[in-house]
PDB file of C-alpha atoms in Angstrom:
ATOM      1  CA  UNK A 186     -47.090  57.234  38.839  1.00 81.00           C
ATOM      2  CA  UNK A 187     -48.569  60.524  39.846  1.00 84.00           C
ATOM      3  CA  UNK A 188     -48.607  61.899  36.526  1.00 80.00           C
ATOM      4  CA  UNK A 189     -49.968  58.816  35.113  1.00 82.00           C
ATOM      5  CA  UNK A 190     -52.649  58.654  37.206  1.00 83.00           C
ATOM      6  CA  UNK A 191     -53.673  62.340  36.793  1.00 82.00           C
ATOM      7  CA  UNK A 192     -53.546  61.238  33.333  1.00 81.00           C
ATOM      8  CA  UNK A 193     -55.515  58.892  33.347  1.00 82.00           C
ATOM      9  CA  UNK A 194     -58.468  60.738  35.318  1.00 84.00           C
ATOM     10  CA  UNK A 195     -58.370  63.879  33.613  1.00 85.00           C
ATOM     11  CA  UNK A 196     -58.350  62.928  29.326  1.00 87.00           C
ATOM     12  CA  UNK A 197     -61.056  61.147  28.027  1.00 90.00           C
ATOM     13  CA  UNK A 198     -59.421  62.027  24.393  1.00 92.00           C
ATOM     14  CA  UNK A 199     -61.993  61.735  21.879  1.00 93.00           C
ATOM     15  CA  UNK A 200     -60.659  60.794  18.307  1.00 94.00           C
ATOM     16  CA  UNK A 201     -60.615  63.399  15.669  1.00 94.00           C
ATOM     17  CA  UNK A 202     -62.022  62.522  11.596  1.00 95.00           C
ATOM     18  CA  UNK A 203     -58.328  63.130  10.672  1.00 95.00           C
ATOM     19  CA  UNK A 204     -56.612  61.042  13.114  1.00 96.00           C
ATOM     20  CA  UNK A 205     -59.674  58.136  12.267  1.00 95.00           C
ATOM     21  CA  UNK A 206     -58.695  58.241   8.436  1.00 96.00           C
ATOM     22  CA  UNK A 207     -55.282  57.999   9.264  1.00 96.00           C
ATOM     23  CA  UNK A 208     -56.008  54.815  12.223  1.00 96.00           C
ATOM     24  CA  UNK A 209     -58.518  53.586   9.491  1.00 94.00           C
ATOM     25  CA  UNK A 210     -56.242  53.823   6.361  1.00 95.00           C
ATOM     26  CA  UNK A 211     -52.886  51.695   8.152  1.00 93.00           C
ATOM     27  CA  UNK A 212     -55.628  49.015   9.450  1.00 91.00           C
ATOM     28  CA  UNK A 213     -57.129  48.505   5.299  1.00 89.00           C
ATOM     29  CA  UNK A 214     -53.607  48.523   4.256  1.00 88.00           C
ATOM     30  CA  UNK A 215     -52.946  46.167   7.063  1.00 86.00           C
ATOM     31  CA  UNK A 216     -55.824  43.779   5.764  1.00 83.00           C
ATOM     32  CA  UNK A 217     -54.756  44.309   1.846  1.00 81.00           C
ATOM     33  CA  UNK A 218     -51.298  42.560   2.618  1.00 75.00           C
ATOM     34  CA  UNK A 219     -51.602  39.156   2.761  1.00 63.00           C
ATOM     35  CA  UNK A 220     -48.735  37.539   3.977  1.00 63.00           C
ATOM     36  CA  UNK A 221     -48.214  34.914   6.523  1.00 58.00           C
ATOM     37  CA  UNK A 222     -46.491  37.511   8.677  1.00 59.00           C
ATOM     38  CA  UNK A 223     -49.266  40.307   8.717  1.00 57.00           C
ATOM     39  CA  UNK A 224     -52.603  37.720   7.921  1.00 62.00           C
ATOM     40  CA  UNK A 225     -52.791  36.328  11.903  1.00 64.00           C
ATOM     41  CA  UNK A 226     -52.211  39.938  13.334  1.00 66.00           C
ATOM     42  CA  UNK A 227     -54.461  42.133  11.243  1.00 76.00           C
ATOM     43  CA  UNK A 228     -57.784  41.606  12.991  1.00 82.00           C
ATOM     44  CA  UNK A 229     -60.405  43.841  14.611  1.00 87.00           C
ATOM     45  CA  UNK A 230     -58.494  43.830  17.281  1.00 90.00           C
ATOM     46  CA  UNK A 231     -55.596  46.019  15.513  1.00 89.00           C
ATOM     47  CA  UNK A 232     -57.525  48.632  14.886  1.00 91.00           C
ATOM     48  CA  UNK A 233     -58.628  48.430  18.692  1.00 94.00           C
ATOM     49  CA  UNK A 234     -54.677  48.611  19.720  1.00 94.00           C
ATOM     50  CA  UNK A 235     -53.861  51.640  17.552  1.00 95.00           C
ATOM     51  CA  UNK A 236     -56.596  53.601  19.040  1.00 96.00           C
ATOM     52  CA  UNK A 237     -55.646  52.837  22.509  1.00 95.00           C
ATOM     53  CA  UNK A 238     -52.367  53.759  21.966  1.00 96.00           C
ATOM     54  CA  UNK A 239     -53.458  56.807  20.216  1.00 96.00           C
ATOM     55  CA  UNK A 240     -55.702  57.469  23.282  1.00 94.00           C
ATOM     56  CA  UNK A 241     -52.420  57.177  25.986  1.00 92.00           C
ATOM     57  CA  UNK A 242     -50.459  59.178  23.881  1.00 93.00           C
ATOM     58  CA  UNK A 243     -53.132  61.880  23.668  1.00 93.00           C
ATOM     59  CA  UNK A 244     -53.667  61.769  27.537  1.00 89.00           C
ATOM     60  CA  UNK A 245     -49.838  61.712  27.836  1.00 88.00           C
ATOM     61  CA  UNK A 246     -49.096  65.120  25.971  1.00 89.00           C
ATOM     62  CA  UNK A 247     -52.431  66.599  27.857  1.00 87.00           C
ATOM     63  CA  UNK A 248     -54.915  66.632  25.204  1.00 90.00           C
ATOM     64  CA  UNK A 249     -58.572  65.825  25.285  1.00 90.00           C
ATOM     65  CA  UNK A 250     -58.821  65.242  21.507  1.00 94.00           C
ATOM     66  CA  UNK A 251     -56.647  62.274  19.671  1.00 94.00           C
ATOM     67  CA  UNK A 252     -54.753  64.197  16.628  1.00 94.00           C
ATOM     68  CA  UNK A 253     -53.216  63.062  14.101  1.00 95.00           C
ATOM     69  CA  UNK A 254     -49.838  63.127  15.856  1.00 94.00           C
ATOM     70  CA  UNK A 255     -51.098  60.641  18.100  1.00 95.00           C
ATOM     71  CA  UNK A 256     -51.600  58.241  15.546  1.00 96.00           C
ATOM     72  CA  UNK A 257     -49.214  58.388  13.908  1.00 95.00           C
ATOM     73  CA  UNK A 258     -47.056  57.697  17.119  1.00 95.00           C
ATOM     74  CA  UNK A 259     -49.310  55.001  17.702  1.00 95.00           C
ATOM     75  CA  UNK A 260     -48.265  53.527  14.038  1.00 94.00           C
ATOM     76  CA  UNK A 261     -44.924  53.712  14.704  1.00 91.00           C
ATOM     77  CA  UNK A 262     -45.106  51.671  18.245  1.00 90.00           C
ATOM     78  CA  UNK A 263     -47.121  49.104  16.017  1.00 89.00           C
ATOM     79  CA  UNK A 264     -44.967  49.122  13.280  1.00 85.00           C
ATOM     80  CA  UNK A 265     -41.766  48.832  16.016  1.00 83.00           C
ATOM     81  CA  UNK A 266     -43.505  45.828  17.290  1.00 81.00           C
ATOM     82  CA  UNK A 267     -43.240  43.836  14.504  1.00 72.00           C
ATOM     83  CA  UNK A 268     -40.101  42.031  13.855  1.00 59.00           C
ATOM     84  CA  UNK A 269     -39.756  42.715  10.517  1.00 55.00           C
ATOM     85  CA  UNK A 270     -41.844  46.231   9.591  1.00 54.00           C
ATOM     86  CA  UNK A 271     -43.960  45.931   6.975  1.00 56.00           C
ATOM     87  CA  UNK A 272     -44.598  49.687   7.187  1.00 60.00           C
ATOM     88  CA  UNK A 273     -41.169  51.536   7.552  1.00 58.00           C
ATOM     89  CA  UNK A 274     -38.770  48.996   5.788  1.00 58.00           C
ATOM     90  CA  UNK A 275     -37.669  46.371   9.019  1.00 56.00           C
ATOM     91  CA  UNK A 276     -35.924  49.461  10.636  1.00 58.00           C
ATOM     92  CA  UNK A 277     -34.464  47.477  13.914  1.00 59.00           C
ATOM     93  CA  UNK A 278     -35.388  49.843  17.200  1.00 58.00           C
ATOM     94  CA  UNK A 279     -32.074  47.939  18.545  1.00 57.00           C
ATOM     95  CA  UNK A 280     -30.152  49.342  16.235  1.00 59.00           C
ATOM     96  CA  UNK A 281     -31.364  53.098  15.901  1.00 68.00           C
ATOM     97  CA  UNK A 282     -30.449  55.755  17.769  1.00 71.00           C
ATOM     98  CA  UNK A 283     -32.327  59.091  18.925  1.00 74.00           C
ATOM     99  CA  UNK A 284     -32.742  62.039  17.339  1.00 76.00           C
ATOM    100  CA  UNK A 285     -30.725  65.090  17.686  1.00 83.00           C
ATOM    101  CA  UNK A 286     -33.923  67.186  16.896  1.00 84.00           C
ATOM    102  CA  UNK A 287     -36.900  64.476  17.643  1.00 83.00           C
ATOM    103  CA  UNK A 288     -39.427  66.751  16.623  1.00 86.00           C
ATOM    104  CA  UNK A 289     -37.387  66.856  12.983  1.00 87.00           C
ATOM    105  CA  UNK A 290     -37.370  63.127  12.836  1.00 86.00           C
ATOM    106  CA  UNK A 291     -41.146  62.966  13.818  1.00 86.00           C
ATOM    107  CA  UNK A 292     -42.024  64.942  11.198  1.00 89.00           C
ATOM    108  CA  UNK A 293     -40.184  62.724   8.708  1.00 89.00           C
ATOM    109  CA  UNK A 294     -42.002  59.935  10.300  1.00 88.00           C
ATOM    110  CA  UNK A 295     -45.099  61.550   9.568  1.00 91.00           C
ATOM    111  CA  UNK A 296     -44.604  62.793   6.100  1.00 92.00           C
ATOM    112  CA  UNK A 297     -43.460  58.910   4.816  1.00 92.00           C
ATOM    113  CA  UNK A 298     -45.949  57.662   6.675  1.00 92.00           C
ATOM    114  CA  UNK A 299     -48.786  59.197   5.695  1.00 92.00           C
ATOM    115  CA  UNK A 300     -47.353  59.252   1.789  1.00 92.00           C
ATOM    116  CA  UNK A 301     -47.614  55.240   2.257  1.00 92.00           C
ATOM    117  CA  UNK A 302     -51.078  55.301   3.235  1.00 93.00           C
ATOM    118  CA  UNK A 303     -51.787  58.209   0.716  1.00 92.00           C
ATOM    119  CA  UNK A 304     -53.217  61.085   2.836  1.00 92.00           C
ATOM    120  CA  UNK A 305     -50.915  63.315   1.484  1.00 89.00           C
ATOM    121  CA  UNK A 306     -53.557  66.201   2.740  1.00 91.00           C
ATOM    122  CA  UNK A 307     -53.136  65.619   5.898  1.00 88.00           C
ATOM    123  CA  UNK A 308     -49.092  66.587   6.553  1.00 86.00           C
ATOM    124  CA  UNK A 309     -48.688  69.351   8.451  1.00 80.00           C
ATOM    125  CA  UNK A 310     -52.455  69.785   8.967  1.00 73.00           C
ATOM    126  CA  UNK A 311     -51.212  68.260  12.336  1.00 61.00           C
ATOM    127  CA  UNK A 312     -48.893  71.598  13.222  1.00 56.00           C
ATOM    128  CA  UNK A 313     -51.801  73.784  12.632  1.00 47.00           C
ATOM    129  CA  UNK A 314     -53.479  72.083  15.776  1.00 49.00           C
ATOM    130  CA  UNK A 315     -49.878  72.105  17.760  1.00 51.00           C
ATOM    131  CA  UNK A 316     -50.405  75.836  16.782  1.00 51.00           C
ATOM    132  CA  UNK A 317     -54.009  76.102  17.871  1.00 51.00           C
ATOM    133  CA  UNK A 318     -53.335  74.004  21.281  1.00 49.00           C
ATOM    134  CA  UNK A 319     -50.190  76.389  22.030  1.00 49.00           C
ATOM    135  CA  UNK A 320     -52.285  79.745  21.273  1.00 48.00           C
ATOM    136  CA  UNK A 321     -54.141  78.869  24.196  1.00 45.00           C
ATOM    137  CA  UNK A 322     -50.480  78.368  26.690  1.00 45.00           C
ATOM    138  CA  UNK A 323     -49.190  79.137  29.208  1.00 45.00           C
ATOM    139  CA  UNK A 324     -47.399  82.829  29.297  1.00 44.00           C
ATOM    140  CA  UNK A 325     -43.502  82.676  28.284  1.00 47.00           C
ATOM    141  CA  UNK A 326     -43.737  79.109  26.488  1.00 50.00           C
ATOM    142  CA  UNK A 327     -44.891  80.231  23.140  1.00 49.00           C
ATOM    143  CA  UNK A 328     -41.122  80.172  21.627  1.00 47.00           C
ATOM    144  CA  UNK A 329     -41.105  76.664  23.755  1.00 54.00           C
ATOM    145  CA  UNK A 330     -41.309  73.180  21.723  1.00 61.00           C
ATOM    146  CA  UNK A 331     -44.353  70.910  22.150  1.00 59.00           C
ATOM    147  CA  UNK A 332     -42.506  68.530  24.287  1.00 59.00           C
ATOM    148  CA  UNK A 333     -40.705  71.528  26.513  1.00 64.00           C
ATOM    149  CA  UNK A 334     -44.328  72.960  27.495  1.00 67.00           C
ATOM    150  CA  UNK A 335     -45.425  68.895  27.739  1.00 64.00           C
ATOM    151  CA  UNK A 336     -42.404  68.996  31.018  1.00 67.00           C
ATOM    152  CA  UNK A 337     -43.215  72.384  32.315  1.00 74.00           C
ATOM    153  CA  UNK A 338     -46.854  71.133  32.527  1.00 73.00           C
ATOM    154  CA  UNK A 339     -45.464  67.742  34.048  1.00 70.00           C
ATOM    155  CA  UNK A 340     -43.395  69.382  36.606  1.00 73.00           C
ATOM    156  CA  UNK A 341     -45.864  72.066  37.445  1.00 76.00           C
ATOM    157  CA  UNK A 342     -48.578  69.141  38.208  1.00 72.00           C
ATOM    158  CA  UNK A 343     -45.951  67.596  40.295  1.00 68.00           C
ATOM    159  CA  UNK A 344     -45.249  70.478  42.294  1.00 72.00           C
ATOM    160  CA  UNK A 345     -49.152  71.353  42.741  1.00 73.00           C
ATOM    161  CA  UNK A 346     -49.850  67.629  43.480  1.00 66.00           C
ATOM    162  CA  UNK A 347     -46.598  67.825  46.076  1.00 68.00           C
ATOM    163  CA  UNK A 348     -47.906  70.918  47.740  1.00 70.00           C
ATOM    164  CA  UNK A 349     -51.600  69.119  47.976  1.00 65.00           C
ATOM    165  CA  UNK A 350     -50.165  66.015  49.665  1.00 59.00           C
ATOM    166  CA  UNK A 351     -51.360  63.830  46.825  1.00 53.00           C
ATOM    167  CA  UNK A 352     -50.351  60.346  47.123  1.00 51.00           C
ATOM    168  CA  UNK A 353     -51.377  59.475  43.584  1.00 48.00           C
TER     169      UNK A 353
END
């Protein structure tokens, strides 16, 4: 609760003109299907939802800028929601399992998703900014995944937060 708070405070993520095509381009392709499943849920507020989401998963991995990474994540929750995904194919998240190497399967996620919505520009334009976020890290993490320097910076806050007395 700590963390989420701190969160919460600290990130006011603003969205980036990458991340807005990408929001922008699942939300048109949203509205182009017209089906009875899709038709009642594709409204304005959609597009409101997927930048929320893109906006807690920014704050959650410590950014102040929503990239494309975020989302795409924020896709993917949307896309989970549904019961049958009109997106990724009615891939059950009952029936998956994890990842040996998420960061592997993330990327596939992004590359076939933004293929669908045609942005092919944008793959990997979203590891250059992993690369220019991590140029400015902490010393010894830059052999260190994304998500390993995420928990280092989680548990560090803790311990600060600990050694303040915060209550949260």
């Amino acid at each position: 609760q700590c963390y989420i708070s701190h969160v919460r405070a600290r990130f006011k993520p603003n969205i980036t003109d990458d991340s807005k095509k990408v929001l922008k381009a699942y939300y048109s392709r949203q509205r182009s299907i017209l089906d009875e499943r899709n038709q009642g849920r594709t409204t304005v507020r959609l597009l409101e939802s997927l930048v929320r989401l893109a906006q807690a998963h920014s704050r959650l991995m410590f950014r102040d800028e929503i990239q494309i990474m975020d989302a795409v994540v924020a896709i993917m929750l949307v896309e989970a929601s549904m019961n049958n995904s009109a997106l990724l194919g009615g891939a059950s998240a009952l029936h998956s399992g994890f990842e040996k190497d998420p960061e592997e399967g993330y990327r596939r996620s992004e590359e076939e998703i933004l293929r669908i919505l045609k942005l092919e520009e944008l793959i990997g334009s979203g590891k250059e900014e992993e690369e220019e976020e991590e140029g400015g890290g902490d010393e010894g993490e830059e052999g260190l995944s994304q998500y390993s320097q995420m928990r280092r910076k989680r548990a560090r806050l803790a311990r600060e937060q600990e050694s303040e007395g915060y209550d949260g």
